[in-house]
PDB file of C-alpha atoms in Angstrom:
ATOM      1  CA  MET K   1      14.450 -23.784  60.661  1.00  0.00           C
ATOM      2  CA  THR K   2      14.333 -20.892  58.176  1.00  0.00           C
ATOM      3  CA  GLN K   3      11.654 -19.933  55.654  1.00  0.00           C
ATOM      4  CA  ALA K   4      11.787 -17.745  52.555  1.00  0.00           C
ATOM      5  CA  LEU K   5       9.138 -16.634  50.076  1.00  0.00           C
ATOM      6  CA  HIS K   6       9.503 -15.261  46.539  1.00  0.00           C
ATOM      7  CA  ARG K   7       7.187 -14.399  43.643  1.00  0.00           C
ATOM      8  CA  LEU K   8       8.526 -15.335  40.219  1.00  0.00           C
ATOM      9  CA  ASP K   9       7.034 -13.433  37.280  1.00  0.00           C
ATOM     10  CA  VAL K  10       6.794 -15.623  34.159  1.00  0.00           C
ATOM     11  CA  ARG K  11       5.851 -14.316  30.735  1.00  0.00           C
ATOM     12  CA  THR K  12       4.569 -16.960  28.369  1.00  0.00           C
ATOM     13  CA  THR K  13       4.358 -16.870  24.600  1.00  0.00           C
ATOM     14  CA  GLY K  14       1.038 -18.715  24.533  1.00  0.00           C
ATOM     15  CA  ARG K  15       0.156 -22.361  24.816  1.00  0.00           C
ATOM     16  CA  GLY K  16       3.101 -24.565  25.718  1.00  0.00           C
ATOM     17  CA  LEU K  17       5.846 -25.094  28.285  1.00  0.00           C
ATOM     18  CA  THR K  18       8.085 -22.286  29.545  1.00  0.00           C
ATOM     19  CA  GLU K  19      11.173 -23.463  31.422  1.00  0.00           C
ATOM     20  CA  ILE K  20      11.709 -21.726  34.760  1.00  0.00           C
ATOM     21  CA  THR K  21      14.502 -23.927  36.136  1.00  0.00           C
ATOM     22  CA  ALA K  22      17.298 -21.305  35.975  1.00  0.00           C
ATOM     23  CA  PRO K  23      15.538 -18.543  37.960  1.00  0.00           C
ATOM     24  CA  VAL K  24      14.318 -21.078  40.509  1.00  0.00           C
ATOM     25  CA  LEU K  25      17.861 -22.484  40.996  1.00  0.00           C
ATOM     26  CA  ARG K  26      19.317 -18.940  41.334  1.00  0.00           C
ATOM     27  CA  TRP K  27      16.759 -17.947  43.978  1.00  0.00           C
ATOM     28  CA  VAL K  28      17.206 -21.148  46.008  1.00  0.00           C
ATOM     29  CA  ALA K  29      21.007 -20.810  45.908  1.00  0.00           C
ATOM     30  CA  GLY K  30      20.700 -17.240  47.204  1.00  0.00           C
ATOM     31  CA  GLN K  31      18.808 -18.311  50.303  1.00  0.00           C
ATOM     32  CA  GLY K  32      21.796 -20.085  51.895  1.00  0.00           C
ATOM     33  CA  LEU K  33      19.842 -23.161  53.028  1.00  0.00           C
ATOM     34  CA  ALA K  34      21.621 -26.515  52.970  1.00  0.00           C
ATOM     35  CA  THR K  35      18.618 -28.827  53.192  1.00  0.00           C
ATOM     36  CA  GLY K  36      14.927 -28.307  53.003  1.00  0.00           C
ATOM     37  CA  LEU K  37      11.815 -28.396  50.866  1.00  0.00           C
ATOM     38  CA  LEU K  38      10.911 -26.095  47.988  1.00  0.00           C
ATOM     39  CA  THR K  39       7.251 -25.640  47.164  1.00  0.00           C
ATOM     40  CA  LEU K  40       6.206 -23.952  43.915  1.00  0.00           C
ATOM     41  CA  TRP K  41       2.626 -22.703  43.579  1.00  0.00           C
ATOM     42  CA  CYS K  42       1.006 -21.472  40.358  1.00  0.00           C
ATOM     43  CA  ARG K  43      -1.501 -18.681  41.122  1.00  0.00           C
ATOM     44  CA  HIS K  44      -3.690 -19.371  38.093  1.00  0.00           C
ATOM     45  CA  THR K  45      -6.501 -21.727  37.035  1.00  0.00           C
ATOM     46  CA  SER K  46      -5.494 -21.927  33.359  1.00  0.00           C
ATOM     47  CA  ALA K  47      -1.779 -22.713  33.759  1.00  0.00           C
ATOM     48  CA  SER K  48       0.083 -25.411  35.635  1.00  0.00           C
ATOM     49  CA  LEU K  49       3.517 -26.646  36.750  1.00  0.00           C
ATOM     50  CA  ILE K  50       5.416 -29.723  35.714  1.00  0.00           C
ATOM     51  CA  VAL K  51       8.816 -31.351  36.173  1.00  0.00           C
ATOM     52  CA  GLN K  52       9.811 -32.818  32.849  1.00  0.00           C
ATOM     53  CA  GLU K  53      12.721 -33.594  30.535  1.00  0.00           C
ATOM     54  CA  ASN K  54      14.513 -30.399  29.541  1.00  0.00           C
ATOM     55  CA  ALA K  55      16.861 -31.819  26.886  1.00  0.00           C
ATOM     56  CA  SER K  56      14.547 -32.720  24.020  1.00  0.00           C
ATOM     57  CA  PRO K  57      12.007 -30.159  22.750  1.00  0.00           C
ATOM     58  CA  GLU K  58      10.133 -33.072  21.156  1.00  0.00           C
ATOM     59  CA  VAL K  59       8.998 -34.158  24.621  1.00  0.00           C
ATOM     60  CA  ARG K  60       7.333 -30.802  25.224  1.00  0.00           C
ATOM     61  CA  GLY K  61       5.723 -30.895  21.782  1.00  0.00           C
ATOM     62  CA  ASP K  62       4.430 -34.424  22.339  1.00  0.00           C
ATOM     63  CA  LEU K  63       2.953 -33.478  25.720  1.00  0.00           C
ATOM     64  CA  GLU K  64       1.190 -30.480  24.185  1.00  0.00           C
ATOM     65  CA  ASP K  65      -0.124 -32.596  21.298  1.00  0.00           C
ATOM     66  CA  PHE K  66      -1.426 -35.208  23.730  1.00  0.00           C
ATOM     67  CA  LEU K  67      -3.349 -32.693  25.843  1.00  0.00           C
ATOM     68  CA  ARG K  68      -4.761 -31.119  22.675  1.00  0.00           C
ATOM     69  CA  ARG K  69      -6.246 -34.533  21.746  1.00  0.00           C
ATOM     70  CA  VAL K  70      -7.508 -35.220  25.302  1.00  0.00           C
ATOM     71  CA  VAL K  71      -8.991 -31.753  25.823  1.00  0.00           C
ATOM     72  CA  PRO K  72     -10.212 -30.467  22.467  1.00  0.00           C
ATOM     73  CA  GLU K  73     -11.424 -26.955  21.716  1.00  0.00           C
ATOM     74  CA  GLY K  74     -14.530 -26.243  19.726  1.00  0.00           C
ATOM     75  CA  PRO K  75     -17.861 -24.430  19.641  1.00  0.00           C
ATOM     76  CA  GLY K  76     -20.509 -26.011  21.815  1.00  0.00           C
ATOM     77  CA  LEU K  77     -18.218 -28.375  23.681  1.00  0.00           C
ATOM     78  CA  TYR K  78     -18.307 -26.449  26.975  1.00  0.00           C
ATOM     79  CA  ARG K  79     -20.750 -24.157  28.763  1.00  0.00           C
ATOM     80  CA  HIS K  80     -17.998 -21.881  30.147  1.00  0.00           C
ATOM     81  CA  ASP K  81     -16.422 -19.758  27.389  1.00  0.00           C
ATOM     82  CA  ASP K  82     -16.334 -16.319  29.026  1.00  0.00           C
ATOM     83  CA  GLU K  83     -12.842 -15.563  27.719  1.00  0.00           C
ATOM     84  CA  GLY K  84     -13.007 -17.419  24.404  1.00  0.00           C
ATOM     85  CA  PRO K  85     -12.898 -20.943  23.014  1.00  0.00           C
ATOM     86  CA  ASP K  86      -9.667 -21.825  24.875  1.00  0.00           C
ATOM     87  CA  ASP K  87     -11.066 -20.775  28.279  1.00  0.00           C
ATOM     88  CA  MET K  88     -12.652 -23.981  29.579  1.00  0.00           C
ATOM     89  CA  PRO K  89     -10.141 -26.296  27.898  1.00  0.00           C
ATOM     90  CA  ALA K  90      -7.392 -24.383  29.744  1.00  0.00           C
ATOM     91  CA  HIS K  91      -9.170 -24.945  33.077  1.00  0.00           C
ATOM     92  CA  ILE K  92      -9.561 -28.663  32.350  1.00  0.00           C
ATOM     93  CA  ARG K  93      -5.875 -28.946  31.371  1.00  0.00           C
ATOM     94  CA  ALA K  94      -4.874 -27.294  34.670  1.00  0.00           C
ATOM     95  CA  ALA K  95      -7.153 -29.643  36.597  1.00  0.00           C
ATOM     96  CA  LEU K  96      -5.517 -32.669  34.918  1.00  0.00           C
ATOM     97  CA  THR K  97      -1.985 -31.485  35.609  1.00  0.00           C
ATOM     98  CA  GLN K  98      -0.488 -29.800  38.716  1.00  0.00           C
ATOM     99  CA  THR K  99      -0.590 -26.327  40.184  1.00  0.00           C
ATOM    100  CA  GLN K 100       1.897 -27.173  42.952  1.00  0.00           C
ATOM    101  CA  LEU K 101       5.277 -28.913  43.059  1.00  0.00           C
ATOM    102  CA  SER K 102       7.343 -29.985  46.052  1.00  0.00           C
ATOM    103  CA  ILE K 103      11.028 -30.538  45.453  1.00  0.00           C
ATOM    104  CA  PRO K 104      13.591 -31.575  48.111  1.00  0.00           C
ATOM    105  CA  VAL K 105      16.638 -29.326  48.543  1.00  0.00           C
ATOM    106  CA  ALA K 106      20.041 -30.832  49.374  1.00  0.00           C
ATOM    107  CA  GLU K 107      23.437 -29.134  49.447  1.00  0.00           C
ATOM    108  CA  GLY K 108      21.709 -25.839  48.644  1.00  0.00           C
ATOM    109  CA  ARG K 109      20.076 -27.027  45.396  1.00  0.00           C
ATOM    110  CA  PRO K 110      16.738 -28.519  44.380  1.00  0.00           C
ATOM    111  CA  VAL K 111      17.235 -32.244  43.887  1.00  0.00           C
ATOM    112  CA  LEU K 112      16.471 -32.605  40.185  1.00  0.00           C
ATOM    113  CA  GLY K 113      17.544 -35.481  37.942  1.00  0.00           C
ATOM    114  CA  THR K 114      20.050 -35.001  35.137  1.00  0.00           C
ATOM    115  CA  TRP K 115      17.401 -34.287  32.457  1.00  0.00           C
ATOM    116  CA  GLN K 116      14.722 -32.741  34.660  1.00  0.00           C
ATOM    117  CA  GLY K 117      13.612 -29.149  34.378  1.00  0.00           C
ATOM    118  CA  ILE K 118      10.839 -27.114  36.008  1.00  0.00           C
ATOM    119  CA  PHE K 119       8.238 -25.731  33.598  1.00  0.00           C
ATOM    120  CA  LEU K 120       5.190 -23.512  33.750  1.00  0.00           C
ATOM    121  CA  TRP K 121       2.626 -24.952  31.341  1.00  0.00           C
ATOM    122  CA  GLU K 122       0.527 -22.247  29.720  1.00  0.00           C
ATOM    123  CA  HIS K 123      -2.852 -23.638  28.639  1.00  0.00           C
ATOM    124  CA  ARG K 124      -4.217 -20.481  27.006  1.00  0.00           C
ATOM    125  CA  ALA K 125      -3.624 -19.703  23.332  1.00  0.00           C
ATOM    126  CA  HIS K 126      -2.290 -16.167  23.842  1.00  0.00           C
ATOM    127  CA  PRO K 127       0.693 -14.877  25.871  1.00  0.00           C
ATOM    128  CA  HIS K 128       0.099 -14.227  29.548  1.00  0.00           C
ATOM    129  CA  ARG K 129       1.966 -12.942  32.578  1.00  0.00           C
ATOM    130  CA  ARG K 130       1.924 -15.674  35.242  1.00  0.00           C
ATOM    131  CA  GLU K 131       3.052 -15.693  38.835  1.00  0.00           C
ATOM    132  CA  VAL K 132       4.694 -18.647  40.556  1.00  0.00           C
ATOM    133  CA  VAL K 133       5.178 -18.392  44.315  1.00  0.00           C
ATOM    134  CA  LEU K 134       8.275 -20.120  45.692  1.00  0.00           C
ATOM    135  CA  HIS K 135       8.362 -21.131  49.362  1.00  0.00           C
ATOM    136  CA  LEU K 136      11.497 -22.627  50.837  1.00  0.00           C
ATOM    137  CA  ILE K 137      11.791 -24.071  54.296  1.00  0.00           C
ATOM    138  CA  GLY K 138      14.920 -25.667  55.693  1.00  0.00           C
ATOM    139  CA  ASP K 139      18.118 -25.496  57.659  1.00  0.00           C
ATOM    140  CA  GLN K 140      20.914 -22.980  57.143  1.00  0.00           C
ATOM    141  CA  ALA K 141      24.189 -24.156  55.664  1.00  0.00           C
ATOM    142  CA  ALA K 142      26.916 -24.815  58.223  1.00  0.00           C
ATOM    143  CA  ARG K 143      29.237 -21.835  58.632  1.00  0.00           C
TER     144      ARG K 143
END
């Protein structure tokens, strides 16, 4: 059994989904493991992770619109607003979504469906630098 750890730096452009599938696939492929489990961990309380369709941008827009309706912003709605009006809504959005993903690895690749991609979901209005920790555990490929 082998383990590997990596920190992926993700720069967002503000609220919305940033696809991170390609750098995740490259890193996993470089580890030389045939089978295993990949865990992704978002080190923030105002951003989250999601596996979602990566073909249609409308899906991402609809998801963002839905969360905007479910978790509105506005003066007086929340007690916590230390970093502005999007502060507490961002924390609620992260609590309703996921900060960790577990994806099986087979034949040296994360087992994703045809239209599935891995995204960091930025819940703050302004751009941020986010860190996603990748942990891979598994068996080496046969030599």
